[in-house]
Amino acid sequence: DVWDPERLLQCPYNKHHQIRARRFPYHLVKCRKSYPEVAKELATCPFNARHLVHHAELSDHIMKCNDKEFIEQDIVNQSSGFQREEMNAAGTWQPPPCDEDWE
């Protein structure tokens, strides 16, 4: 199950490290400092910071990344929600009463 916080994940910095999913982000920060040479070779996925791949494989990963769909759906939802809010705001806005007398 991809949502199971107890599932084991393999560390991209050291293949012998098996880390529980719930601890994985913390482990990545720690291991990045411990393995700076490996860290230079890896690129971070723009859709999920837990995905670290070799620089040469990044474009292929981006095309196939499962988390890409979640981000794209969020963008669609946000833009359609913004358009709805904009339409509602334009249709209900009333100018404030003016107390000034210019004559």
mmCIF file with all atom_site columns, N, CA and C in Angstrom, residues 4 10-11 19 23-24 27 37 47 52 65 87 95 101 103:
data_model
loop_
_atom_site.group_PDB
_atom_site.id
_atom_site.type_symbol
_atom_site.label_atom_id
_atom_site.label_alt_id
_atom_site.label_comp_id
_atom_site.label_asym_id
_atom_site.label_entity_id
_atom_site.label_seq_id
_atom_site.pdbx_PDB_ins_code
_atom_site.Cartn_x
_atom_site.Cartn_y
_atom_site.Cartn_z
_atom_site.occupancy
_atom_site.B_iso_or_equiv
_atom_site.pdbx_formal_charge
_atom_site.auth_seq_id
_atom_site.auth_comp_id
_atom_site.auth_asym_id
_atom_site.auth_atom_id
_atom_site.pdbx_PDB_model_num
ATOM 1  N N  . ASP A 1 4   ? 0.800   3.414  3.242   1.00 0.00 ? 4   ASP A N  1
ATOM 2  C CA . ASP A 1 4   ? 1.156   2.790  4.516   1.00 0.00 ? 4   ASP A CA 1
ATOM 3  C C  . ASP A 1 4   ? 2.413   3.448  5.085   1.00 0.00 ? 4   ASP A C  1
ATOM 4  N N  . GLN A 1 10  ? 13.641  2.274  0.062   1.00 0.00 ? 10  GLN A N  1
ATOM 5  C CA . GLN A 1 10  ? 15.091  2.214  -0.082  1.00 0.00 ? 10  GLN A CA 1
ATOM 6  C C  . GLN A 1 10  ? 15.654  3.630  -0.209  1.00 0.00 ? 10  GLN A C  1
ATOM 7  N N  . CYS A 1 11  ? 16.686  3.906  0.532   1.00 0.00 ? 11  CYS A N  1
ATOM 8  C CA . CYS A 1 11  ? 17.349  5.206  0.512   1.00 0.00 ? 11  CYS A CA 1
ATOM 9  C C  . CYS A 1 11  ? 18.078  5.389  -0.827  1.00 0.00 ? 11  CYS A C  1
ATOM 10 N N  . ILE A 1 19  ? 14.154  2.343  5.071   1.00 0.00 ? 19  ILE A N  1
ATOM 11 C CA . ILE A 1 19  ? 13.563  3.275  6.021   1.00 0.00 ? 19  ILE A CA 1
ATOM 12 C C  . ILE A 1 19  ? 12.048  3.225  5.931   1.00 0.00 ? 19  ILE A C  1
ATOM 13 N N  . ARG A 1 23  ? 9.340   8.019  8.251   1.00 0.00 ? 23  ARG A N  1
ATOM 14 C CA . ARG A 1 23  ? 10.615  8.624  8.621   1.00 0.00 ? 23  ARG A CA 1
ATOM 15 C C  . ARG A 1 23  ? 11.456  9.037  7.410   1.00 0.00 ? 23  ARG A C  1
ATOM 16 N N  . PHE A 1 24  ? 10.991  8.706  6.226   1.00 0.00 ? 24  PHE A N  1
ATOM 17 C CA . PHE A 1 24  ? 11.786  8.881  5.013   1.00 0.00 ? 24  PHE A CA 1
ATOM 18 C C  . PHE A 1 24  ? 12.244  10.326 4.769   1.00 0.00 ? 24  PHE A C  1
ATOM 19 N N  . HIS A 1 27  ? 15.133  11.080 7.003   1.00 0.00 ? 27  HIS A N  1
ATOM 20 C CA . HIS A 1 27  ? 16.302  10.297 6.629   1.00 0.00 ? 27  HIS A CA 1
ATOM 21 C C  . HIS A 1 27  ? 16.995  10.908 5.410   1.00 0.00 ? 27  HIS A C  1
ATOM 22 N N  . GLU A 1 37  ? 28.773  13.399 -2.191  1.00 0.00 ? 37  GLU A N  1
ATOM 23 C CA . GLU A 1 37  ? 29.139  13.044 -3.572  1.00 0.00 ? 37  GLU A CA 1
ATOM 24 C C  . GLU A 1 37  ? 27.952  12.412 -4.308  1.00 0.00 ? 37  GLU A C  1
ATOM 25 N N  . PHE A 1 47  ? 7.610   17.214 -8.502  1.00 0.00 ? 47  PHE A N  1
ATOM 26 C CA . PHE A 1 47  ? 6.283   16.853 -8.030  1.00 0.00 ? 47  PHE A CA 1
ATOM 27 C C  . PHE A 1 47  ? 6.296   16.198 -6.652  1.00 0.00 ? 47  PHE A C  1
ATOM 28 N N  . LEU A 1 52  ? 14.197  11.071 -5.691  1.00 0.00 ? 52  LEU A N  1
ATOM 29 C CA . LEU A 1 52  ? 15.533  11.508 -6.079  1.00 0.00 ? 52  LEU A CA 1
ATOM 30 C C  . LEU A 1 52  ? 16.037  10.564 -7.156  1.00 0.00 ? 52  LEU A C  1
ATOM 31 N N  . CYS A 1 65  ? 6.088   10.272 -13.592 1.00 0.00 ? 65  CYS A N  1
ATOM 32 C CA . CYS A 1 65  ? 5.857   10.392 -12.154 1.00 0.00 ? 65  CYS A CA 1
ATOM 33 C C  . CYS A 1 65  ? 4.365   10.333 -11.819 1.00 0.00 ? 65  CYS A C  1
ATOM 34 N N  . MET A 1 87  ? -16.047 35.270 -10.825 1.00 0.00 ? 87  MET A N  1
ATOM 35 C CA . MET A 1 87  ? -17.371 35.534 -11.402 1.00 0.00 ? 87  MET A CA 1
ATOM 36 C C  . MET A 1 87  ? -18.353 35.935 -10.306 1.00 0.00 ? 87  MET A C  1
ATOM 37 N N  . PRO A 1 95  ? -20.795 49.216 -5.189  1.00 0.00 ? 95  PRO A N  1
ATOM 38 C CA . PRO A 1 95  ? -19.924 50.295 -4.732  1.00 0.00 ? 95  PRO A CA 1
ATOM 39 C C  . PRO A 1 95  ? -20.353 50.763 -3.345  1.00 0.00 ? 95  PRO A C  1
ATOM 40 N N  . ASP A 1 101 ? -20.079 65.342 -0.839  1.00 0.00 ? 101 ASP A N  1
ATOM 41 C CA . ASP A 1 101 ? -20.901 66.212 -1.658  1.00 0.00 ? 101 ASP A CA 1
ATOM 42 C C  . ASP A 1 101 ? -19.959 67.185 -2.374  1.00 0.00 ? 101 ASP A C  1
ATOM 43 N N  . GLU A 1 103 ? -20.714 69.390 -4.630  1.00 0.00 ? 103 GLU A N  1
ATOM 44 C CA . GLU A 1 103 ? -21.333 70.640 -5.105  1.00 0.00 ? 103 GLU A CA 1
ATOM 45 C C  . GLU A 1 103 ? -21.668 71.574 -4.001  1.00 0.00 ? 103 GLU A C  1
#
